[in-house]
């Protein structure tokens, strides 16, 4: 995440391109595009099919099963990644608050000790 914030501050074209790529990768756009294009390709294949349904069941059904399996696998990976990012962000904020509190407490103790001397 730190690298992405550095690229956002970069006004060059490369920085803007990297910001756009980060936005696209962080959203559901790639998943929607991939599933849509794959579905269109499968539908075109079935519409242009000149073979019997037995051949479809024998040769194309395993391909469709693999397509569905990979789609499910990608979806579950994206879901777990987003959950992990949310948890890291939440715990990172808690850690920042705890560090600030302990730091201010230590500075207060140091000031009290200096006053005693």
PDB file of C-alpha atoms in Angstrom:
ATOM      1  CA  UNK A   1       0.000   0.000   0.000  1.00  0.00           C
ATOM      2  CA  UNK A   2       2.887   2.354   0.701  1.00  0.00           C
ATOM      3  CA  UNK A   3       4.209   2.018  -2.838  1.00  0.00           C
ATOM      4  CA  UNK A   4       0.793   2.827  -4.285  1.00  0.00           C
ATOM      5  CA  UNK A   5       0.609   6.031  -2.253  1.00  0.00           C
ATOM      6  CA  UNK A   6       4.046   7.005  -3.590  1.00  0.00           C
ATOM      7  CA  UNK A   7       2.859   6.467  -7.141  1.00  0.00           C
ATOM      8  CA  UNK A   8      -0.239   8.563  -6.504  1.00  0.00           C
ATOM      9  CA  UNK A   9       1.959  11.504  -5.581  1.00  0.00           C
ATOM     10  CA  UNK A  10       3.918  11.151  -8.828  1.00  0.00           C
ATOM     11  CA  UNK A  11       2.492  13.618 -11.401  1.00  0.00           C
ATOM     12  CA  UNK A  12       4.157  11.872 -14.360  1.00  0.00           C
ATOM     13  CA  UNK A  13       2.306   9.756 -16.887  1.00  0.00           C
ATOM     14  CA  UNK A  14       3.815   6.566 -15.451  1.00  0.00           C
ATOM     15  CA  UNK A  15       2.512   7.481 -12.016  1.00  0.00           C
ATOM     16  CA  UNK A  16      -0.956   8.139 -13.403  1.00  0.00           C
ATOM     17  CA  UNK A  17      -0.900   4.829 -15.268  1.00  0.00           C
ATOM     18  CA  UNK A  18       0.108   2.959 -12.122  1.00  0.00           C
ATOM     19  CA  UNK A  19      -2.655   4.718 -10.190  1.00  0.00           C
ATOM     20  CA  UNK A  20      -5.181   3.638 -12.822  1.00  0.00           C
ATOM     21  CA  UNK A  21      -3.885   0.052 -12.749  1.00  0.00           C
ATOM     22  CA  UNK A  22      -4.136   0.006  -8.944  1.00  0.00           C
ATOM     23  CA  UNK A  23      -7.731   1.269  -9.143  1.00  0.00           C
ATOM     24  CA  UNK A  24      -8.693  -1.380 -11.692  1.00  0.00           C
ATOM     25  CA  UNK A  25      -6.970  -4.171  -9.763  1.00  0.00           C
ATOM     26  CA  UNK A  26      -8.545  -3.118  -6.472  1.00  0.00           C
ATOM     27  CA  UNK A  27     -12.079  -3.232  -7.818  1.00  0.00           C
ATOM     28  CA  UNK A  28     -14.296  -5.912  -9.255  1.00  0.00           C
ATOM     29  CA  UNK A  29     -13.869  -4.683 -12.803  1.00  0.00           C
ATOM     30  CA  UNK A  30     -11.355  -7.385 -13.838  1.00  0.00           C
ATOM     31  CA  UNK A  31     -13.563 -10.157 -12.490  1.00  0.00           C
ATOM     32  CA  UNK A  32     -16.637  -8.814 -14.287  1.00  0.00           C
ATOM     33  CA  UNK A  33     -14.734  -8.385 -17.566  1.00  0.00           C
ATOM     34  CA  UNK A  34     -13.164 -11.854 -17.377  1.00  0.00           C
ATOM     35  CA  UNK A  35     -16.433 -13.607 -16.592  1.00  0.00           C
ATOM     36  CA  UNK A  36     -18.333 -11.639 -19.253  1.00  0.00           C
ATOM     37  CA  UNK A  37     -15.813 -12.329 -22.007  1.00  0.00           C
ATOM     38  CA  UNK A  38     -15.523 -15.999 -21.090  1.00  0.00           C
ATOM     39  CA  UNK A  39     -19.296 -16.388 -21.052  1.00  0.00           C
ATOM     40  CA  UNK A  40     -19.639 -14.683 -24.435  1.00  0.00           C
ATOM     41  CA  UNK A  41     -16.959 -16.975 -25.901  1.00  0.00           C
ATOM     42  CA  UNK A  42     -18.731 -20.052 -24.559  1.00  0.00           C
ATOM     43  CA  UNK A  43     -22.095 -18.884 -25.910  1.00  0.00           C
ATOM     44  CA  UNK A  44     -20.620 -18.170 -29.351  1.00  0.00           C
ATOM     45  CA  UNK A  45     -19.038 -21.617 -29.306  1.00  0.00           C
ATOM     46  CA  UNK A  46     -22.365 -23.290 -28.535  1.00  0.00           C
ATOM     47  CA  UNK A  47     -24.274 -21.243 -31.118  1.00  0.00           C
ATOM     48  CA  UNK A  48     -21.777 -22.145 -33.841  1.00  0.00           C
ATOM     49  CA  UNK A  49     -21.725 -25.777 -32.780  1.00  0.00           C
ATOM     50  CA  UNK A  50     -22.185 -28.232 -35.622  1.00  0.00           C
ATOM     51  CA  UNK A  51     -21.599 -31.390 -33.616  1.00  0.00           C
ATOM     52  CA  UNK A  52     -23.979 -33.520 -31.661  1.00  0.00           C
ATOM     53  CA  UNK A  53     -24.700 -32.978 -27.966  1.00  0.00           C
ATOM     54  CA  UNK A  54     -22.931 -36.250 -27.208  1.00  0.00           C
ATOM     55  CA  UNK A  55     -19.694 -34.743 -28.431  1.00  0.00           C
ATOM     56  CA  UNK A  56     -20.403 -31.609 -26.389  1.00  0.00           C
ATOM     57  CA  UNK A  57     -20.900 -33.721 -23.279  1.00  0.00           C
ATOM     58  CA  UNK A  58     -17.780 -35.748 -23.946  1.00  0.00           C
ATOM     59  CA  UNK A  59     -15.333 -32.982 -24.892  1.00  0.00           C
ATOM     60  CA  UNK A  60     -16.753 -29.618 -23.893  1.00  0.00           C
ATOM     61  CA  UNK A  61     -18.336 -30.461 -20.549  1.00  0.00           C
ATOM     62  CA  UNK A  62     -14.952 -30.952 -18.824  1.00  0.00           C
ATOM     63  CA  UNK A  63     -13.850 -27.592 -20.217  1.00  0.00           C
ATOM     64  CA  UNK A  64     -16.979 -25.925 -18.875  1.00  0.00           C
ATOM     65  CA  UNK A  65     -16.419 -27.597 -15.519  1.00  0.00           C
ATOM     66  CA  UNK A  66     -12.831 -26.294 -15.419  1.00  0.00           C
ATOM     67  CA  UNK A  67     -14.077 -22.820 -16.370  1.00  0.00           C
ATOM     68  CA  UNK A  68     -16.590 -22.871 -13.512  1.00  0.00           C
ATOM     69  CA  UNK A  69     -13.994 -24.240 -11.091  1.00  0.00           C
ATOM     70  CA  UNK A  70     -11.415 -21.570 -11.971  1.00  0.00           C
ATOM     71  CA  UNK A  71     -14.074 -18.856 -11.759  1.00  0.00           C
ATOM     72  CA  UNK A  72     -15.037 -20.039  -8.290  1.00  0.00           C
ATOM     73  CA  UNK A  73     -11.371 -20.261  -7.273  1.00  0.00           C
ATOM     74  CA  UNK A  74     -10.642 -16.703  -8.466  1.00  0.00           C
ATOM     75  CA  UNK A  75     -13.758 -15.399  -6.715  1.00  0.00           C
ATOM     76  CA  UNK A  76     -12.817 -17.064  -3.415  1.00  0.00           C
ATOM     77  CA  UNK A  77      -9.252 -15.747  -3.689  1.00  0.00           C
ATOM     78  CA  UNK A  78     -10.486 -12.191  -4.263  1.00  0.00           C
ATOM     79  CA  UNK A  79     -12.929 -12.486  -1.372  1.00  0.00           C
ATOM     80  CA  UNK A  80     -10.249 -13.728   1.041  1.00  0.00           C
ATOM     81  CA  UNK A  81      -7.823 -11.032  -0.142  1.00  0.00           C
ATOM     82  CA  UNK A  82     -10.351  -8.284   0.520  1.00  0.00           C
ATOM     83  CA  UNK A  83     -11.136  -9.722   3.943  1.00  0.00           C
ATOM     84  CA  UNK A  84      -7.426  -9.805   4.777  1.00  0.00           C
ATOM     85  CA  UNK A  85      -6.940  -6.217   3.573  1.00  0.00           C
ATOM     86  CA  UNK A  86      -9.866  -5.076   5.719  1.00  0.00           C
ATOM     87  CA  UNK A  87      -8.482  -6.853   8.788  1.00  0.00           C
ATOM     88  CA  UNK A  88      -4.977  -5.448   8.241  1.00  0.00           C
ATOM     89  CA  UNK A  89      -6.347  -1.933   7.867  1.00  0.00           C
ATOM     90  CA  UNK A  90      -8.468  -2.291  11.008  1.00  0.00           C
ATOM     91  CA  UNK A  91      -5.644  -3.750  13.110  1.00  0.00           C
ATOM     92  CA  UNK A  92      -3.181  -1.212  11.710  1.00  0.00           C
ATOM     93  CA  UNK A  93      -5.384   1.630  12.937  1.00  0.00           C
ATOM     94  CA  UNK A  94      -5.685  -0.015  16.359  1.00  0.00           C
ATOM     95  CA  UNK A  95      -1.907  -0.402  16.491  1.00  0.00           C
ATOM     96  CA  UNK A  96      -1.385   3.269  15.619  1.00  0.00           C
ATOM     97  CA  UNK A  97      -3.701   4.325  18.444  1.00  0.00           C
ATOM     98  CA  UNK A  98      -1.945   2.004  20.911  1.00  0.00           C
ATOM     99  CA  UNK A  99       1.513   3.253  19.888  1.00  0.00           C
ATOM    100  CA  UNK A 100       0.431   6.886  20.227  1.00  0.00           C
ATOM    101  CA  UNK A 101      -1.034   6.215  23.673  1.00  0.00           C
ATOM    102  CA  UNK A 102       2.050   4.383  24.945  1.00  0.00           C
ATOM    103  CA  UNK A 103       4.379   7.016  23.456  1.00  0.00           C
ATOM    104  CA  UNK A 104       2.511   9.875  25.097  1.00  0.00           C
ATOM    105  CA  UNK A 105       2.501   7.948  28.384  1.00  0.00           C
ATOM    106  CA  UNK A 106       6.276   7.411  28.191  1.00  0.00           C
ATOM    107  CA  UNK A 107       6.902  11.086  27.390  1.00  0.00           C
ATOM    108  CA  UNK A 108       4.731  12.053  30.340  1.00  0.00           C
ATOM    109  CA  UNK A 109       6.725   9.745  32.654  1.00  0.00           C
ATOM    110  CA  UNK A 110      10.010  11.197  31.368  1.00  0.00           C
ATOM    111  CA  UNK A 111       8.787  14.744  32.019  1.00  0.00           C
ATOM    112  CA  UNK A 112       7.720  13.796  35.558  1.00  0.00           C
ATOM    113  CA  UNK A 113      11.149  12.261  36.267  1.00  0.00           C
ATOM    114  CA  UNK A 114      12.923  15.370  34.931  1.00  0.00           C
ATOM    115  CA  UNK A 115      10.857  17.600  37.198  1.00  0.00           C
ATOM    116  CA  UNK A 116      11.861  15.504  40.221  1.00  0.00           C
ATOM    117  CA  UNK A 117      15.547  15.972  39.404  1.00  0.00           C
TER     118      UNK A 117
END
